Coordinates of C-alpha atoms and ligand atoms in Angstrom, one line a residue:
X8 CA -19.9 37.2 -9.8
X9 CA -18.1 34.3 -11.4
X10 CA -16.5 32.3 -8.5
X11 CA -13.0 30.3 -9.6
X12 CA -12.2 27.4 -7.6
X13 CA -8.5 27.0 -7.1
X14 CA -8.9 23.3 -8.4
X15 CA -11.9 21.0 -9.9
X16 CA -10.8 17.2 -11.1
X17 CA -11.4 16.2 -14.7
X18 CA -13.5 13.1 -14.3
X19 CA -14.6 11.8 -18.0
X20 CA -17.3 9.1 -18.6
X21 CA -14.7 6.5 -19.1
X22 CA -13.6 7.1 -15.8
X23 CA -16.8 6.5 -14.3
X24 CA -17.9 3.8 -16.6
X25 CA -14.9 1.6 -15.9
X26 CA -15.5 1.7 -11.5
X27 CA -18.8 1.0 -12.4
X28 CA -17.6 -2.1 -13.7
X29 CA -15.3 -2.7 -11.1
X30 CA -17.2 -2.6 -8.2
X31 CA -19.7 -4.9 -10.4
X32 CA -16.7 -7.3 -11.4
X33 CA -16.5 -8.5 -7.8
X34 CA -12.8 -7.6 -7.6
X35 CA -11.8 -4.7 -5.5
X36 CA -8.5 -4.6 -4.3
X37 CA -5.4 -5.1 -6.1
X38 CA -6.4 -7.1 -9.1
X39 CA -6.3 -6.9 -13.3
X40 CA -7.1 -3.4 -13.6
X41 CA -4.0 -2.3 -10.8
X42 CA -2.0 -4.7 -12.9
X43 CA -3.0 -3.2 -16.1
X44 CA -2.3 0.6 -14.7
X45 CA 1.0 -0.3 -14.3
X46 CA 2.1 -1.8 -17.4
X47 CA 0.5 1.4 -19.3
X48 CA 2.3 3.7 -17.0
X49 CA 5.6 2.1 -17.1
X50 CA 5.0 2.3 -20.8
X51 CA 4.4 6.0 -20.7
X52 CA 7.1 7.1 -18.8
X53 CA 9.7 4.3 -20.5
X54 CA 10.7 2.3 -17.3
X55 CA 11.2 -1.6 -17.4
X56 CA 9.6 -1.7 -13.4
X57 CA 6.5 0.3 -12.2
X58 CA 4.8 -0.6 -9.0
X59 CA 1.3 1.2 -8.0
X60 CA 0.6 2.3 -4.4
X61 CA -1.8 4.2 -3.0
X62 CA 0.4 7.4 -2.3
X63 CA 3.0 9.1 -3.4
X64 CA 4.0 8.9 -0.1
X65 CA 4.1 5.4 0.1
X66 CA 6.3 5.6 -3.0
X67 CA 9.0 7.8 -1.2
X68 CA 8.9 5.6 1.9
X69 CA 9.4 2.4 -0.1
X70 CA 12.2 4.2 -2.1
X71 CA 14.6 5.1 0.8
X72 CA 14.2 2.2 2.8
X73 CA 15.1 -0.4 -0.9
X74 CA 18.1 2.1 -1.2
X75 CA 19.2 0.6 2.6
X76 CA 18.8 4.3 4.0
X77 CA 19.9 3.7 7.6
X78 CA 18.9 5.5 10.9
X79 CA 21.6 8.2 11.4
X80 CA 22.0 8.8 7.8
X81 CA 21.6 12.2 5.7
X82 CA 19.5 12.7 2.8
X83 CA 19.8 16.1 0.8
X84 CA 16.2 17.5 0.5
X85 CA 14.7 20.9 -0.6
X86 CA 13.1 23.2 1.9
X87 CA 10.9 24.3 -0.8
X88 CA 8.8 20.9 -1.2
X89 CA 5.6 19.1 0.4
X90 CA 5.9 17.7 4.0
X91 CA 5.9 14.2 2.4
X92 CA 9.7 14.8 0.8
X93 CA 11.5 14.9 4.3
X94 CA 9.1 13.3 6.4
X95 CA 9.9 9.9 4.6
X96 CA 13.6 10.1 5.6
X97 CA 12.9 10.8 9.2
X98 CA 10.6 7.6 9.1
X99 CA 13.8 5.7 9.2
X100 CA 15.6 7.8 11.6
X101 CA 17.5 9.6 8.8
X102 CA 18.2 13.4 8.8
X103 CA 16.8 15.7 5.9
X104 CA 19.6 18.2 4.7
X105 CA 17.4 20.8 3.9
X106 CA 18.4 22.7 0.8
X107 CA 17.9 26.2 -0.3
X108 CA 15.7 26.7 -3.6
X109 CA 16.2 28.7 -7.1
X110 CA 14.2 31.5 -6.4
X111 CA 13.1 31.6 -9.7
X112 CA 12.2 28.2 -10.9
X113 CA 12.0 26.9 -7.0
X114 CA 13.7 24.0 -7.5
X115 CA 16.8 23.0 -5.6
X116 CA 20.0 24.9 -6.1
X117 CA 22.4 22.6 -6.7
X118 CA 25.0 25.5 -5.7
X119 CA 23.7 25.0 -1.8
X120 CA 23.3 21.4 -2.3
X121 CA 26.8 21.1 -3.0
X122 CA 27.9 23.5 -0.1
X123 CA 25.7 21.7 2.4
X124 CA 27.1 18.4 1.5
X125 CA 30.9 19.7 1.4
X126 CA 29.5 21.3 4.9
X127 CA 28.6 18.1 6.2
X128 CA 31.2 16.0 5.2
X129 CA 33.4 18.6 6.7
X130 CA 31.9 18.4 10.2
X131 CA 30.8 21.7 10.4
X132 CA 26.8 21.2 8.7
X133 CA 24.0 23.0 10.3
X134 CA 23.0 22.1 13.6
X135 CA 20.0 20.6 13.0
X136 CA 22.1 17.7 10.9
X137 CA 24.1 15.8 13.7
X138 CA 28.2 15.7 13.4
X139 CA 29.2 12.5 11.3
X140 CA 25.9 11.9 9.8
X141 CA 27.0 9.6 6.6
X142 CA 25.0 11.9 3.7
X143 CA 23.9 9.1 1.2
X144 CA 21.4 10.5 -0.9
X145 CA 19.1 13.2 -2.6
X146 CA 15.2 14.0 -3.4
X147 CA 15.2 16.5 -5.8
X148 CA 11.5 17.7 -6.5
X149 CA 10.3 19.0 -9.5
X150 CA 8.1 21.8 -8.5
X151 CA 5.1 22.6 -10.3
X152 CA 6.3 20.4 -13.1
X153 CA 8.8 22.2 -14.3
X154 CA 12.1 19.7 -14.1
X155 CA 15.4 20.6 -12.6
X156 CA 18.4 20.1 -14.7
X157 CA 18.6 16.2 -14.2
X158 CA 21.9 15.9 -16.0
X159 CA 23.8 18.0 -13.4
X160 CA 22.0 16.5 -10.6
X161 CA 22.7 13.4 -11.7
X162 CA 26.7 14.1 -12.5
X163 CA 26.6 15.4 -8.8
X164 CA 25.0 12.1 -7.5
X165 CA 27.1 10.3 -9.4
X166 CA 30.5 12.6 -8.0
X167 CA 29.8 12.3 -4.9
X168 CA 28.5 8.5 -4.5
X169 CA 24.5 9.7 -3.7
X170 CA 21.7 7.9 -5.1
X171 CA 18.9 9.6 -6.6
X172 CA 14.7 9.6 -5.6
X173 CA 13.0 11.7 -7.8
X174 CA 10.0 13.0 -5.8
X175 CA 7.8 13.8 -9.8
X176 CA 4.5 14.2 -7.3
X177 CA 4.2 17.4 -10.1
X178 CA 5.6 15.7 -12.8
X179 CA 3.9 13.7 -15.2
X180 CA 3.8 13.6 -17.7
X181 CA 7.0 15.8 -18.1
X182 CA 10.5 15.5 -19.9
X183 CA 14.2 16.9 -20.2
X184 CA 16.8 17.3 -22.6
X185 CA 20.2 19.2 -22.6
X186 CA 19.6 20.8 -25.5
X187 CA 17.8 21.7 -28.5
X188 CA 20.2 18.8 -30.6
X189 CA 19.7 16.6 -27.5
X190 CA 17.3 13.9 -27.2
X191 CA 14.3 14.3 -25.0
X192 CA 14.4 12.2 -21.6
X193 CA 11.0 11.6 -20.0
X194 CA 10.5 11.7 -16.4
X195 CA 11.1 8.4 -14.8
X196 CA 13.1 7.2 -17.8
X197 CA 16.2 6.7 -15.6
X198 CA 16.3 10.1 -14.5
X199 CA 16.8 8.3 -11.1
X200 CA 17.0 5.3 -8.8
X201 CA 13.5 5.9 -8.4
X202 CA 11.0 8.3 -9.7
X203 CA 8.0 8.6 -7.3
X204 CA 4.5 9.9 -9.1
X205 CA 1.5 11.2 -7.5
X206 CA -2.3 10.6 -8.6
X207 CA -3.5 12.6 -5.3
X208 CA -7.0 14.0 -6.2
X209 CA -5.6 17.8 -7.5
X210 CA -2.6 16.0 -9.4
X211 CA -2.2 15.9 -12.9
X212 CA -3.7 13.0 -13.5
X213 CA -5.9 11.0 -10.5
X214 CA -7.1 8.0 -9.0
X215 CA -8.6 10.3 -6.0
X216 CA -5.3 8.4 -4.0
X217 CA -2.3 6.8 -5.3
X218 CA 1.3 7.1 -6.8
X219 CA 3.6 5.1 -8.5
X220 CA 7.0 4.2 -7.8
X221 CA 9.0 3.3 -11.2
X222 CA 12.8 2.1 -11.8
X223 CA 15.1 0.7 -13.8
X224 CA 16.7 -1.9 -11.3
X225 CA 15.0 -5.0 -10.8
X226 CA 16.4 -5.4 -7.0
X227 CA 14.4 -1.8 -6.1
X228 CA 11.2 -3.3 -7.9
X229 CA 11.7 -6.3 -5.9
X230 CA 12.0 -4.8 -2.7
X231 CA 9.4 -2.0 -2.8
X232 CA 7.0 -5.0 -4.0
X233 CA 7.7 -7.4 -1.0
X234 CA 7.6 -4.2 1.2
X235 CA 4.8 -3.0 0.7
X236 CA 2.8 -5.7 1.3
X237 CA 3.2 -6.6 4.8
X238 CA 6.5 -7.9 3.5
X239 CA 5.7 -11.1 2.5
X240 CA 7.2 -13.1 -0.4
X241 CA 7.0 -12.4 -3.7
X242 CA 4.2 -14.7 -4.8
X243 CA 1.8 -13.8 -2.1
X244 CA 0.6 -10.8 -4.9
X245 CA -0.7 -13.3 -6.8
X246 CA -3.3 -13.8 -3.9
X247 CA -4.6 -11.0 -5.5
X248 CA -5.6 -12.8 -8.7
X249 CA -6.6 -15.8 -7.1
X250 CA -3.6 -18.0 -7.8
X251 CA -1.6 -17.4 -4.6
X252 CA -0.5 -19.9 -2.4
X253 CA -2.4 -20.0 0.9
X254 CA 1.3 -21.0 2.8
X255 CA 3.5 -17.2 2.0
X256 CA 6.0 -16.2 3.8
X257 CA 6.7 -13.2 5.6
X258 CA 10.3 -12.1 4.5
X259 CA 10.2 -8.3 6.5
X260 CA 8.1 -6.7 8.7
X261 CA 6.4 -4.2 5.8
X262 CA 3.7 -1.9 4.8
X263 CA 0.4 -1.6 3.6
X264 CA 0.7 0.9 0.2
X265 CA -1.1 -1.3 -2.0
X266 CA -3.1 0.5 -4.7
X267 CA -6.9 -0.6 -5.0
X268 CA -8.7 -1.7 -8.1
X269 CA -11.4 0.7 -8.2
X270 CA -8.5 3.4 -8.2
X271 CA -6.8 1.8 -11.1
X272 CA -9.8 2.3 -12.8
X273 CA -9.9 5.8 -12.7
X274 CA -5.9 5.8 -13.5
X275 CA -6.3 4.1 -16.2
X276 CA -8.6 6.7 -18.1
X277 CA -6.4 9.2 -16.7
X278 CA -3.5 7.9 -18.2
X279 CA -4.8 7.6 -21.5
X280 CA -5.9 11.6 -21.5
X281 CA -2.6 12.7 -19.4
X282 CA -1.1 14.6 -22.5
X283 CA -4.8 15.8 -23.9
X284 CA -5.2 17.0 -19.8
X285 CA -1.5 18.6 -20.1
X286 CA -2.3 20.5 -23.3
X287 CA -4.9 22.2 -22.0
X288 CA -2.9 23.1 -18.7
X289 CA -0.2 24.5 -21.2
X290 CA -2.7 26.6 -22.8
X291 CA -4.0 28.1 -19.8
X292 CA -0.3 28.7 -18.8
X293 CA 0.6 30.6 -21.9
X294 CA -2.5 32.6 -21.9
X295 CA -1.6 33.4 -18.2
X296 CA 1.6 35.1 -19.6
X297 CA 0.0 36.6 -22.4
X298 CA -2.2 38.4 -19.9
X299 CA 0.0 38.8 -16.9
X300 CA 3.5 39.5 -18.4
X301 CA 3.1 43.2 -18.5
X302 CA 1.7 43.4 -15.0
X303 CA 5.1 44.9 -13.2
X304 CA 4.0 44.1 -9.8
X305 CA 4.2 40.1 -10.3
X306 CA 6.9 37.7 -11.5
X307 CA 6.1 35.0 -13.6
X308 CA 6.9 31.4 -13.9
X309 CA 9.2 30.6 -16.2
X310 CA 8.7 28.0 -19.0
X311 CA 12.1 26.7 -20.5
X312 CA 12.3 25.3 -24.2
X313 CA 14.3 22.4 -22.9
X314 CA 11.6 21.0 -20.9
X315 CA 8.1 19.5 -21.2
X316 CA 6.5 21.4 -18.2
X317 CA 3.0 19.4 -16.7
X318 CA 1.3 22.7 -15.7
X319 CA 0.7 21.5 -12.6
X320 CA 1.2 24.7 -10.8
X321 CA 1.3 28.4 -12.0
X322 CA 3.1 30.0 -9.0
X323 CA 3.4 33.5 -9.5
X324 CA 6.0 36.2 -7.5
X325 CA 4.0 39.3 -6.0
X326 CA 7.4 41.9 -6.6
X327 CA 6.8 43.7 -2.5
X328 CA 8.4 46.1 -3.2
X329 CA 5.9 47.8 -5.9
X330 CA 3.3 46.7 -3.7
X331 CA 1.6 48.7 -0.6
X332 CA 0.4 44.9 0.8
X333 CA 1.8 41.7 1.4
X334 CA 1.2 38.3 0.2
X335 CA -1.3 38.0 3.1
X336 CA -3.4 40.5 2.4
X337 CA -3.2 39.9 -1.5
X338 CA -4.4 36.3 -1.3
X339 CA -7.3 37.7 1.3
X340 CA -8.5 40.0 -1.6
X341 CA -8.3 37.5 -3.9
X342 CA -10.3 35.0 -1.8
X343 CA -12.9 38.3 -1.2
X344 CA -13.1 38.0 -4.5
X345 CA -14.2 34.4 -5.2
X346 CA -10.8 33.4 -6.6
X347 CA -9.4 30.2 -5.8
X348 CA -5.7 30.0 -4.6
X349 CA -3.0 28.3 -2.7
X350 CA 0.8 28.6 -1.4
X351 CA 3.7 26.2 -3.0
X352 CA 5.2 26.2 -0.1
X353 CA 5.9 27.7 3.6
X354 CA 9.6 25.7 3.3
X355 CA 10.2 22.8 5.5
X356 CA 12.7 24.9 7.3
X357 CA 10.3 27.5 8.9
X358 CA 7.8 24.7 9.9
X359 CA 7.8 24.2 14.1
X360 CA 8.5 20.1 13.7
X361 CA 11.8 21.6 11.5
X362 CA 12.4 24.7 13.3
X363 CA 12.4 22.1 16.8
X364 CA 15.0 20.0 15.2
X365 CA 17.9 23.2 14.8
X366 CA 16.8 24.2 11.4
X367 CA 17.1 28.6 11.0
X368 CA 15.8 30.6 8.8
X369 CA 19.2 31.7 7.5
X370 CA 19.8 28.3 6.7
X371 CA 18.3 28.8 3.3
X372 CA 17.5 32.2 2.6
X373 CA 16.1 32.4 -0.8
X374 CA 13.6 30.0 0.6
X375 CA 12.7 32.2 3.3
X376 CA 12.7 35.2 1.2
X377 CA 10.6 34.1 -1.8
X378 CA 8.2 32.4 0.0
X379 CA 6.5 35.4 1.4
X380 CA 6.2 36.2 -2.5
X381 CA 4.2 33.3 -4.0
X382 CA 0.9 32.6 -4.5
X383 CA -0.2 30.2 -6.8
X384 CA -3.2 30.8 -9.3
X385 CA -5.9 28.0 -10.7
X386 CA -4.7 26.1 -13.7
X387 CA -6.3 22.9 -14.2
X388 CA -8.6 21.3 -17.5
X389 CA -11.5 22.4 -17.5
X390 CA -11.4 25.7 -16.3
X391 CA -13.5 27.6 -18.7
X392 CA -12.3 30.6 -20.0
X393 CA -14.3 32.5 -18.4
X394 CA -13.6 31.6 -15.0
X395 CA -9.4 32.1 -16.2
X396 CA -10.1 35.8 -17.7
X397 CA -12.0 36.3 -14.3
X398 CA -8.6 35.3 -12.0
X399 CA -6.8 37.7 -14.8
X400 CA -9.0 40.5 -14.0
X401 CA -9.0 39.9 -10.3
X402 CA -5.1 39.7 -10.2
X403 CA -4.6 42.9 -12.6
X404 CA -7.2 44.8 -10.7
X405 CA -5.6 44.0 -7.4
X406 CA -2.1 45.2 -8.8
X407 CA -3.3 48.1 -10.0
X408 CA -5.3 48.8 -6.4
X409 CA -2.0 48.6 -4.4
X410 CA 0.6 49.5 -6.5
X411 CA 2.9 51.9 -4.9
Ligands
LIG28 C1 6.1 17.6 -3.9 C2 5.1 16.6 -3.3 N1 5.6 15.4 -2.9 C3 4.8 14.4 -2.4 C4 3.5 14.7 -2.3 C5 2.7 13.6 -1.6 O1 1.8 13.0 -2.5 P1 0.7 12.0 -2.0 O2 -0.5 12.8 -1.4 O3 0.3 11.2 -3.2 O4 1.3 11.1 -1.0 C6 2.9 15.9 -2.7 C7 1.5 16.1 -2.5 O5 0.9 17.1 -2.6 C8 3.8 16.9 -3.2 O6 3.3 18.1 -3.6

């Protein structure tokens, strides 16, 4: 039996070839090849500022805190996102608005984003978001890959004085437009203050552990650099290329988020196969549909001709109700079965830290509802065809086991 892991990195020679070198080049940390990373990612995505860190967490953190975000603050976030979204705006004693998803697409709905806001503004938000919180921002997430409309978000932002931190963990590459006559927009080509990219080890591209933060203002660059790196002065970077002064200065008390060399060097490899990589995610996704579509017990992601989707997910929606098992009990089978899977997400709102802070499961109920629905297949280069007709014939032989 043909067993399907749920993910398996695509590591090329290249990649290997150039830490190889590093580690023999005598220069590990942040150095020429960190340096080089980011001047070939700002490139791809089309941003004039592109800072490398070792998490997209990191990238969040140093975000917020370079827009001023204040303890006592609010931040619109979605429930349906990765801890890392919300947890960064608690990290400065600001509260997460959590905000109800698109049960289709899972993004946020910017119908409930609105209502919370209007909802908090007005006094009466939920409880879990204290009375007279100032609401300052929002994190829109682009889950799976697939991007929300950025030019409503960004009209809303822009209505209602909010900046914007992209959280593209999914996202890269990936692009927008408003229409077919409209020009396409990359992601992190000023589709915010700040988009915030992860190279975790089962992202769409890798340096085992990183992220980039990228922006068009030169004050955010400036910041998020002197932050995090203990926050010290500009200049004391170039201590990582030798020419540093020995006599910095410590400007803030900041962070450690520093990307390393020998991950650069896997990024950098990355990078240059990220829409080669992409391509083939795309292909697995269409074949997906091709095979799944007429299976009436599931709901498929949905691709959109106005977007350039990464393929980093293919969440898929069991429909219950034709179904004599839950989600549970489907993704046990499929494990029984030697097929790889996980959940995008249990929302933020049903989590204990979130449920302790006031936060109900009425509070976003599409959340609540879909959630119990998704599972999310394998899709990542390199998965042989093989092993994707097998996850086809597991997930039509399981639909056709419990159909009602
Ligand atoms: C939506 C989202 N945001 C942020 C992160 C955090 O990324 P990192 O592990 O690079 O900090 C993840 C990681 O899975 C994610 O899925």
């Amino acid at each position: 039996m043909i067993k399907v892991p749920f993910f398996r990195p695509s590591i090329g020679e290249a990649e290997i070839a150039e830490v190889v070198e590093t580690l023999r080049s005598g220069w590990l940390t942040t150095g020429p090849r960190v340096k080089r990373f980011e001047e070939a990612f700002a490139a791809a995505v089309g941003s004039p500022h592109a800072l490398a860190l070792n998490s997209c967490t990191a990238a969040l953190h140093l975000a917020v805190e370079a827009l001023g975000l204040e303890s006592g603050q609010a931040v619109l976030v979605p429930t349906m996102t990765f801890a890392a979204s919300a947890e960064v705006v608690r990290y400065l004693g600001a509260h997460p608005v959590l905000v109800d998803c698109d049960p289709v697409t899972l993004n946020l709905d910017l119908d409930d984003a609105r209502a919370k806001l209007e909802a908090v503004r007005a006094g009466r938000g939920p409880v879990a978001v204290p009375a007279g919180a100032e609401l300052v921002g929002v994190i829109p997430v682009h889950v799976g890959g697939l991007m929300l409309d950025v030019g409503r978000l960004r009209a809303f932002a822009a209505e209602q004085g909010l900046w914007v931190v992209e959280d593209a963990a999914h996202a890269f590459p990936a692009a927008w437009r408003r229409g077919p006559a409209e020009p396409w927009q990359r992601c992190g080509e000023g589709s915010a203050d700040v988009t915030c990219f992860s190279f975790y080890a089962n992202k769409t591209i890798t340096t085992g552990e990183g992220g980039m933060a990228v922006t068009a203002r030169a004050d955010l660059a400036e910041r998020m650099r002197v932050m995090a790196l203990h926050g010290l002065s500009r200049d004391a970077w170039e201590r990582y290329s030798g020419g540093a002064s020995w006599d910095y200065r410590i400007v803030a008390p900041g962070f450690k988020y520093n990307l390393t060399d020998v991950a650069a060097a896997i990024g950098l490899h990355q990078l240059a196969r990220a829409e080669e990589l992409r391509l083939e995610r795309q292909a697995q996704a269409e074949r997906y549909v091709a095979e799944l579509a007429s299976v009436g017990e599931l709901e498929l992601p949905p691709a959109d001709a106005d977007r350039v989707h990464s393929w980093h997910l293919f969440p898929i929606r069991l429909r219950l109700e034709r179904l004599r098992v839950d989600r549970n009990r489907f993704v046990e089978e499929l494990r029984a079965a030697g097929v790889g899977f996980s959940v995008h997400w249990r929302p933020l709102h049903l989590h204990p830290y979130y449920e302790q802070l006031g936060w109900r499961p009425e509070d976003c109920p599409k959340a609540t509802a879909v959630w119990e629905r998704l599972v999310s297949l394998p899709i990542f280069p390199g998965m042989t065809p093989e092993e994707q007709g097998r996850v086809v014939e597991v997930v039509r032989g399981l639909c056709a086991r419990h159909r009602r």
